[in-house]
Coordinates of C-alpha atoms and ligand atoms in Angstrom, one line a residue:
Chain A
M1 CA 140.6 197.3 147.0
A2 CA 143.6 199.4 146.2
L3 CA 144.8 201.9 148.8
A4 CA 146.5 205.0 147.6
L5 CA 150.0 205.0 148.8
Q6 CA 152.0 208.1 149.7
T7 CA 155.8 207.8 149.9
F8 CA 158.0 210.3 151.8
S9 CA 161.7 210.4 152.2
A10 CA 161.5 212.1 155.6
V11 CA 159.9 210.4 158.6
R12 CA 158.6 213.8 159.7
D13 CA 156.6 214.3 156.5
A14 CA 155.2 210.8 156.7
N15 CA 154.2 211.4 160.3
A16 CA 152.2 214.5 159.2
A17 CA 150.5 212.5 156.4
L18 CA 149.6 209.7 158.8
K19 CA 147.4 212.2 160.8
A20 CA 144.8 212.0 158.1
P21 CA 141.9 209.7 159.1
G22 CA 141.9 206.2 157.5
T23 CA 145.6 206.2 156.8
R24 CA 148.0 203.5 158.0
Y25 CA 151.7 203.1 157.9
L26 CA 153.0 200.5 155.4
G27 CA 155.8 198.4 156.8
G28 CA 156.4 195.1 154.9
G29 CA 152.7 195.0 154.2
T30 CA 152.2 191.4 155.4
L31 CA 149.4 192.4 157.7
V32 CA 148.1 195.7 156.4
V33 CA 148.0 194.7 152.7
R34 CA 146.6 191.3 153.7
A35 CA 143.8 193.1 155.6
A36 CA 143.0 195.3 152.5
N37 CA 142.9 192.2 150.3
E38 CA 140.5 190.7 152.7
G39 CA 138.2 193.7 152.3
D40 CA 139.0 195.7 155.4
V41 CA 137.6 199.1 154.5
S42 CA 138.7 200.9 157.6
V43 CA 141.9 201.8 155.9
T44 CA 141.7 204.1 152.9
G45 CA 145.3 205.1 152.4
L46 CA 148.8 204.0 153.1
V47 CA 151.9 206.1 154.1
R48 CA 155.5 205.0 154.1
S49 CA 158.9 206.5 154.5
T50 CA 162.1 205.6 152.6
D51 CA 164.4 207.3 155.1
P52 CA 167.6 205.1 155.0
T53 CA 168.0 205.2 158.8
L54 CA 164.8 203.1 159.0
S55 CA 166.7 200.3 157.3
G56 CA 169.9 200.3 159.3
I57 CA 171.3 198.0 162.0
T58 CA 174.0 199.3 164.3
V59 CA 175.8 197.3 167.0
A60 CA 178.3 199.2 169.1
G61 CA 179.5 198.8 172.7
G62 CA 177.0 196.0 173.3
K63 CA 174.1 198.2 172.3
V64 CA 171.9 197.4 169.3
R65 CA 169.7 199.7 167.3
I66 CA 167.5 198.2 164.6
G67 CA 165.6 200.5 162.2
A68 CA 161.9 199.8 162.0
S69 CA 162.0 198.8 158.3
V70 CA 164.6 196.1 158.9
T71 CA 163.2 192.7 158.0
M72 CA 163.3 189.5 160.0
A73 CA 165.5 188.0 157.2
A74 CA 168.1 190.8 157.7
I75 CA 168.1 190.3 161.5
A76 CA 168.5 186.5 161.0
R77 CA 171.6 186.9 158.8
H78 CA 173.3 189.7 160.7
P79 CA 176.5 188.2 162.1
E80 CA 176.5 190.3 165.3
L81 CA 172.9 189.4 166.1
A82 CA 173.5 185.6 166.0
A83 CA 171.9 185.3 169.5
L84 CA 168.6 186.5 168.0
S85 CA 168.7 184.7 164.7
K86 CA 166.6 181.7 165.8
A87 CA 163.9 184.0 167.0
A88 CA 163.9 186.1 163.7
R89 CA 163.8 182.8 161.7
A90 CA 160.7 181.8 163.7
V91 CA 158.6 184.4 161.9
G92 CA 156.7 183.0 158.9
G93 CA 158.2 181.3 155.9
P94 CA 161.1 182.6 153.8
A95 CA 159.1 185.1 151.8
I96 CA 157.3 186.5 154.9
R97 CA 160.7 187.0 156.6
N98 CA 161.9 188.9 153.6
M99 CA 159.0 191.3 154.0
A100 CA 158.0 191.3 157.7
T101 CA 159.6 194.3 159.5
V102 CA 160.6 194.7 163.1
G103 CA 158.4 197.8 163.3
G104 CA 155.3 195.9 162.0
N105 CA 155.9 193.0 164.4
L106 CA 155.4 195.4 167.3
F107 CA 151.9 196.0 166.1
A108 CA 151.1 192.4 165.2
P109 CA 148.2 191.0 167.3
A110 CA 148.5 187.5 168.8
P111 CA 149.2 184.8 167.5
Y112 CA 151.7 187.0 165.7
G113 CA 154.4 189.2 167.3
D114 CA 157.0 186.6 168.0
F115 CA 159.8 189.0 167.7
A116 CA 158.0 191.6 169.8
V117 CA 158.1 188.9 172.5
V118 CA 161.9 188.8 172.2
L119 CA 162.1 192.6 172.4
L120 CA 160.0 192.6 175.5
A121 CA 162.3 190.1 177.2
L122 CA 165.2 192.3 176.1
D123 CA 163.7 195.3 177.8
A124 CA 164.0 197.2 174.5
T125 CA 163.0 200.8 173.9
V126 CA 160.9 201.8 171.0
G127 CA 161.9 205.0 169.1
T128 CA 159.8 207.5 167.3
D129 CA 160.6 211.0 166.0
D130 CA 159.5 212.3 169.5
G131 CA 161.9 210.2 171.5
E132 CA 162.0 206.8 173.1
L133 CA 159.5 204.7 175.1
P134 CA 160.0 201.6 177.1
I135 CA 158.5 198.7 175.2
E136 CA 156.0 197.8 177.9
D137 CA 154.5 201.3 177.7
F138 CA 154.6 201.1 173.9
L139 CA 152.7 197.8 173.8
A140 CA 150.1 199.0 176.3
R141 CA 149.3 202.0 174.2
R142 CA 150.0 200.7 170.7
D143 CA 146.3 200.6 169.5
G144 CA 146.0 204.3 169.8
S145 CA 149.5 205.1 168.5
R146 CA 149.6 207.3 165.4
A147 CA 153.4 207.9 165.4
I148 CA 155.8 206.1 163.1
V149 CA 158.1 203.8 165.0
T150 CA 161.6 204.5 163.7
S151 CA 163.7 202.0 165.6
V152 CA 164.1 199.6 168.5
A153 CA 167.1 199.6 170.8
F154 CA 168.4 197.2 173.4
A155 CA 171.5 195.8 175.1
L156 CA 172.7 192.7 173.2
P157 CA 172.3 189.7 175.5
R158 CA 175.1 187.2 175.9
A159 CA 174.1 184.2 173.9
E160 CA 174.1 181.9 176.9
N161 CA 171.7 184.3 178.8
F162 CA 169.1 184.5 176.1
R163 CA 166.6 181.8 175.4
F164 CA 163.7 181.6 172.9
L165 CA 161.1 179.0 172.2
K166 CA 158.3 179.1 169.7
V167 CA 155.7 176.3 169.9
S168 CA 153.8 175.6 166.7
R169 CA 151.9 172.7 165.2
V170 CA 153.0 172.9 161.6
K171 CA 156.8 172.7 161.3
P172 CA 158.8 174.5 160.3
K173 CA 156.7 177.6 159.8
G174 CA 153.3 177.4 161.5
V175 CA 152.1 180.3 163.7
S176 CA 152.5 180.2 167.4
V177 CA 150.6 178.1 169.9
L178 CA 152.8 180.2 172.2
S179 CA 156.2 181.8 172.2
I180 CA 158.5 182.4 175.1
A181 CA 161.7 184.6 175.4
A182 CA 163.8 184.8 178.5
V183 CA 166.9 186.7 179.6
L184 CA 168.4 185.0 182.6
E185 CA 171.5 185.9 184.6
Q186 CA 173.0 183.6 187.1
A187 CA 175.2 184.4 190.1
G188 CA 178.5 182.6 190.7
D189 CA 176.7 179.9 192.8
G190 CA 174.4 179.1 189.9
T191 CA 171.3 180.7 191.3
V192 CA 169.3 183.1 189.1
S193 CA 170.2 186.7 189.9
S194 CA 167.9 188.3 187.3
A195 CA 165.1 187.1 185.0
R196 CA 163.0 188.7 182.4
I197 CA 160.4 186.3 180.7
A198 CA 158.1 187.4 178.0
L199 CA 155.2 185.4 176.6
G200 CA 153.4 185.5 173.3
C201 CA 149.8 184.3 172.7
M202 CA 149.1 184.5 176.5
A203 CA 147.2 187.7 175.9
D204 CA 146.3 189.8 172.9
R205 CA 149.8 191.1 172.9
P206 CA 153.2 190.1 174.3
M207 CA 153.2 190.2 178.1
R208 CA 155.7 189.6 181.0
A209 CA 155.5 186.6 183.2
R210 CA 156.2 188.6 186.3
A211 CA 155.2 186.0 188.9
A212 CA 157.4 183.4 187.3
E213 CA 160.3 185.8 187.1
K214 CA 159.9 186.6 190.8
A215 CA 159.8 182.9 191.7
L216 CA 163.0 182.2 189.8
I217 CA 165.2 184.8 191.6
G218 CA 167.6 183.0 194.0
S219 CA 166.6 179.5 192.6
R220 CA 168.7 177.1 190.6
L221 CA 167.8 176.1 187.1
D222 CA 167.0 172.5 188.0
Q223 CA 163.8 170.6 188.4
D224 CA 163.2 171.7 192.0
G225 CA 164.5 175.2 191.5
V226 CA 162.0 176.0 188.6
A227 CA 159.0 174.3 190.1
A228 CA 157.6 177.5 191.8
A229 CA 158.1 179.5 188.6
L230 CA 156.2 176.9 186.5
A231 CA 153.4 176.9 189.0
A232 CA 153.2 180.7 188.8
A233 CA 153.6 180.9 185.0
G234 CA 150.0 181.4 184.2
E235 CA 149.3 184.2 186.6
G236 CA 147.8 187.2 185.0
T237 CA 147.6 185.6 181.6
S238 CA 144.5 185.5 179.4
P239 CA 145.5 183.4 176.4
I240 CA 143.9 183.8 173.0
T241 CA 141.7 181.2 171.4
D242 CA 142.2 180.8 167.6
P243 CA 142.2 177.9 165.1
I244 CA 145.6 176.8 166.3
A245 CA 144.8 176.4 170.0
S246 CA 142.2 177.2 172.6
A247 CA 142.9 179.4 175.6
W248 CA 142.5 176.3 177.8
Y249 CA 145.2 174.4 175.8
R250 CA 147.6 177.3 175.8
A251 CA 147.2 177.7 179.5
E252 CA 147.8 173.9 180.0
V253 CA 150.9 173.7 178.0
L254 CA 152.6 177.0 179.1
P255 CA 154.3 175.5 182.2
V256 CA 155.4 172.5 180.2
H257 CA 157.2 174.6 177.6
L258 CA 158.5 177.1 180.1
G259 CA 160.0 174.2 181.9
R260 CA 161.7 173.0 178.8
L261 CA 163.0 176.4 178.1
L262 CA 164.4 176.9 181.6
L263 CA 165.9 173.4 181.9
T264 CA 167.8 173.2 178.6
Chain B
M1 CA 141.8 206.5 142.2
A2 CA 145.0 208.1 141.3
K3 CA 147.1 206.4 138.6
V4 CA 150.7 206.1 139.3
P5 CA 153.6 205.0 137.1
V6 CA 155.5 201.8 138.0
Q7 CA 158.7 201.0 136.2
F8 CA 160.8 197.9 136.8
T9 CA 162.7 195.2 135.1
L10 CA 160.7 192.0 134.6
N11 CA 162.8 189.0 133.5
G12 CA 165.4 191.3 132.0
S13 CA 163.0 193.6 130.1
E14 CA 162.0 197.1 131.1
K15 CA 158.3 197.5 132.0
A16 CA 156.4 200.7 132.5
E17 CA 152.8 200.9 133.4
F18 CA 150.2 203.1 135.1
V19 CA 148.4 201.4 137.9
D20 CA 145.9 202.5 140.6
S21 CA 147.9 203.7 143.6
G22 CA 148.1 200.8 146.1
T23 CA 147.6 198.1 143.5
T24 CA 149.4 194.9 144.4
L25 CA 152.3 193.6 142.3
L26 CA 150.4 190.4 141.6
H27 CA 147.6 192.4 140.1
A28 CA 150.0 194.6 138.1
L29 CA 151.9 191.6 136.7
R30 CA 148.9 189.5 135.8
D31 CA 146.2 192.0 134.8
K32 CA 148.3 194.9 133.4
I33 CA 151.5 193.3 132.1
G34 CA 150.1 189.9 131.2
D35 CA 152.6 187.8 133.1
T36 CA 150.2 185.2 134.5
S37 CA 152.9 182.9 135.9
P38 CA 152.5 184.2 139.5
K39 CA 149.1 182.7 140.7
G40 CA 146.6 184.4 143.0
G41 CA 145.6 181.7 145.5
C42 CA 144.8 183.1 148.9
H43 CA 145.8 186.8 148.6
Q44 CA 146.7 186.4 152.3
G45 CA 150.4 185.5 152.3
T46 CA 149.7 181.9 153.2
C47 CA 149.9 179.8 150.0
G48 CA 153.0 181.1 148.3
A49 CA 151.5 180.7 144.8
C50 CA 152.2 184.3 144.0
S51 CA 155.9 184.1 145.0
V52 CA 158.3 186.1 142.8
I53 CA 161.9 187.1 143.2
I54 CA 162.5 190.8 143.8
D55 CA 166.1 192.0 143.8
G56 CA 167.2 188.4 144.5
E57 CA 164.8 187.8 147.4
L58 CA 161.7 185.7 147.5
R59 CA 158.6 187.9 148.0
L60 CA 154.8 187.5 147.9
S61 CA 153.5 189.6 145.1
C62 CA 150.0 189.5 146.6
L63 CA 151.2 191.5 149.6
T64 CA 153.6 193.8 147.8
V65 CA 152.4 197.2 146.7
A66 CA 153.5 197.6 143.0
E67 CA 154.7 201.2 143.4
T68 CA 157.3 200.1 146.0
C69 CA 159.0 198.0 143.3
S70 CA 160.1 201.0 141.2
G71 CA 163.6 200.3 139.9
A72 CA 163.5 196.7 141.1
D73 CA 164.7 193.6 139.3
I74 CA 161.7 191.2 139.2
R75 CA 161.9 187.6 138.2
T76 CA 159.0 185.3 137.6
T77 CA 158.8 181.7 136.4
S78 CA 157.8 182.8 132.9
G79 CA 161.2 184.2 132.5
L80 CA 163.2 181.1 133.3
A81 CA 163.2 179.2 130.0
E82 CA 165.9 180.3 127.6
A83 CA 165.4 180.0 123.8
G84 CA 162.6 177.6 124.3
V85 CA 164.6 175.3 126.6
L86 CA 163.2 174.8 130.1
H87 CA 165.2 175.8 133.1
P88 CA 166.6 172.7 134.9
L89 CA 164.1 173.3 137.8
Q90 CA 161.2 173.3 135.4
R91 CA 162.5 170.2 133.7
A92 CA 163.0 168.4 137.0
F93 CA 159.5 169.3 138.2
L94 CA 158.1 167.7 135.0
D95 CA 160.3 164.7 135.2
A96 CA 159.7 164.0 138.9
F97 CA 155.9 164.4 138.6
A98 CA 156.2 167.3 141.0
T99 CA 153.4 169.1 139.1
Q100 CA 149.8 167.9 139.2
C101 CA 147.3 170.7 138.8
G102 CA 150.3 173.1 138.5
F103 CA 148.8 175.9 140.5
C104 CA 151.5 176.0 143.1
T105 CA 154.3 175.2 140.6
P106 CA 155.5 178.7 139.6
G107 CA 155.6 179.7 143.3
M108 CA 157.4 176.5 144.3
I109 CA 159.9 177.0 141.4
M110 CA 160.6 180.6 142.5
A111 CA 161.2 179.5 146.1
A112 CA 163.4 176.7 144.9
K113 CA 165.4 179.0 142.6
V114 CA 166.4 181.5 145.3
L115 CA 167.4 178.5 147.5
L116 CA 169.7 177.1 144.8
D117 CA 171.0 180.5 143.9
H118 CA 172.3 180.9 147.5
T119 CA 172.8 177.3 148.5
P120 CA 173.8 175.2 145.5
N121 CA 174.1 172.0 147.5
P122 CA 171.1 172.1 149.9
S123 CA 170.2 169.5 152.4
R124 CA 166.8 168.0 152.5
E125 CA 166.0 170.1 155.5
D126 CA 167.2 173.2 153.6
V127 CA 164.7 172.4 150.8
I128 CA 161.8 171.8 153.2
E129 CA 162.6 175.1 155.0
A130 CA 162.9 177.0 151.6
L131 CA 159.5 175.6 150.5
S132 CA 157.8 176.1 153.8
G133 CA 155.8 179.1 152.7
N134 CA 154.3 177.3 149.7
I135 CA 151.3 175.1 149.9
C136 CA 150.5 172.3 147.4
R137 CA 147.1 170.6 147.5
C138 CA 148.1 167.8 145.1
T139 CA 151.5 166.3 145.3
G140 CA 152.2 165.5 148.9
Y141 CA 155.4 167.5 148.6
E142 CA 157.8 164.5 148.3
P143 CA 158.1 164.8 144.5
I144 CA 158.7 168.5 144.8
I145 CA 161.4 168.1 147.3
E146 CA 162.9 165.4 145.1
A147 CA 162.8 167.6 142.0
V148 CA 164.7 170.4 143.8
L149 CA 167.3 168.0 145.2
T150 CA 167.7 166.4 141.7
T151 CA 168.3 169.8 140.2
A152 CA 170.9 170.6 142.8
R153 CA 172.7 167.3 142.3
A154 CA 172.7 167.8 138.5
N155 CA 174.1 171.4 139.0
S156 CA 176.9 170.2 141.2
Q157 CA 177.8 167.4 138.7
N158 CA 177.9 170.0 135.9
A159 CA 180.1 172.3 138.0
A160 CA 182.5 169.4 138.9
Ligands
LIG1 C1 151.4 183.9 156.2 C2 151.8 184.7 157.3 C3 152.6 184.1 158.4 C4 153.0 184.9 159.4 N1 153.7 184.3 160.4 C5 154.1 185.0 161.5 C6 154.9 184.4 162.5 O1 155.2 183.2 162.5 N2 155.2 185.2 163.6 C7 154.9 186.5 163.6 O2 155.3 187.2 164.6 N3 154.2 187.1 162.7 C8 153.8 186.4 161.6 N4 153.1 187.0 160.6 C9 152.6 188.4 160.8 C10 153.6 189.4 160.1 O3 154.2 189.0 159.0 C11 154.7 189.9 161.1 O4 154.2 190.1 162.4 C12 155.4 191.2 160.6 O5 156.5 191.4 161.4 C13 154.5 192.4 160.5 O6 155.4 193.4 159.9 P1 155.0 194.2 158.5 O7 156.1 195.1 158.3 O8 154.7 193.3 157.4 O9 153.7 194.9 159.0 P2 152.6 195.7 158.1 O10 151.6 194.8 157.6 O11 153.3 196.6 157.2 O12 152.0 196.6 159.3 C14 151.3 196.0 160.4 C15 150.7 197.1 161.3 O13 151.8 197.9 161.9 C16 151.8 199.2 161.5 N5 153.2 199.6 161.3 C17 154.1 198.9 160.6 N6 155.3 199.5 160.7 C18 155.1 200.6 161.5 C19 156.0 201.6 161.9 N7 157.3 201.6 161.6 N8 155.5 202.6 162.6 C20 154.2 202.6 163.0 N9 153.3 201.7 162.6 C21 153.8 200.7 161.8 C22 151.0 199.3 160.2 O14 150.4 200.5 160.0 C23 150.0 198.2 160.5 O15 148.9 198.6 161.3 C24 152.7 186.3 159.5 C25 151.9 186.9 158.5 C26 151.5 186.1 157.4 C27 150.8 186.8 156.3
LIG2 S1 148.3 184.5 146.8 FE1 150.0 185.4 147.7 S2 150.5 184.0 149.2 FE2 148.6 183.1 148.4
LIG3 S1 150.3 170.7 141.9 FE1 148.3 171.3 142.5 S2 148.6 172.6 144.1 FE2 150.6 171.8 143.8

């Protein structure tokens, strides 16, 4: 079924139109048009904004701002975002990456949302016309959110501090069994001084592995040092079951893959 | 349903149509304009049969709202042959038996074309990656990969 689309240049006007019941924002359309093609009748209209600030990437003073309409392909080829390119390339095949936006990825339910996992590990803020929100608060409230996300912002990690792993069954582009992103800092003596670990597919949306993070602080990144973190990795998770993997399987393999991520 | 005008360039010719607002590009191309080279397989973004090139980038026409393409340059497989002579990719697909039922072929060719436009000498891995969003039920992929690599080799010989 076709959904009437309204296009506005100003985000403010698009936000006003989005208040009407049954309307959804159109990002790249890879989920929302797909749902309409599948016969989802809960959506009756689409709204989008062509404001150019939604499509910009700025990197200055170690801070990154990515407009919500920026695609995974644009992130992957941006020279200053090389640390994140592997993660952006992990989203879908080439055509999907040319369409999938960073704003839409924040709303994608598991098993999707691989880049949102990255943003959670990076402690990003999510921008709307009304200001900025920490990503964890945003993710917790996203189902009821009616405001257009305009941007995400974060401090660019040093390449050596950032790690990302997507586990999928069909290579190179299958959807996630799980995905893990981590920002780790080490003190001069090699022990972990700070750790942020985010997991995808371990709940209906990206979540932090807080127990594992805590267990890593003060430890070395070797077999013995990470053991407690791996034992704690599943704490608080409730993995999804889908055609790719069961919750049981995801829970079983999480420590294995987290171990690989931490030890490489 | 409100009708809206859509205007774009399709394989070098100006097209202007009125479509229902929210119509997909796939529907507009096939049912309004009559270019049936993009195929509707899954309408879910998973098969790649509907792949087209929009402003130089590979896109899925089944997930693209036609109105968002106003002013765009759209390329489909039906525009590749020139003066009745098949494009080298089309020729290679035929010669390498990379086409069986042919349903995936136009999408495969579009995906291969953007690859070769940007990477004239791709590795085998580059080809696999470029075709990774396109499903073929028939060929087992090997002949398709070979057809793309053969085209690339021929191009680089012509350029040398
Ligand atoms: C074949 C296929 C494979 C895929 N593979 C992956 C994968 O490997 N990894 C992955 O993470 N995802 C994957 N996806 C899912 C999807 O492509 C991505 O998650 C993508 O980033 C979603 O972005 P979008 O712009 O296309 O979203 P849309 O479909 O445009 O929107 C999705 C939802 O977010 C809302 N929304 C979008 N933008 C905004 C905004 N700026 N403000 C407020 N609300 C907004 C929409 O209203 C809608 O509810 C896949 C999808 C398909 C079809
Ligand atoms: S019909 Fe568009 S991807 Fe299958
Ligand atoms: S030739 Fe039949 S689907 Fe590919």
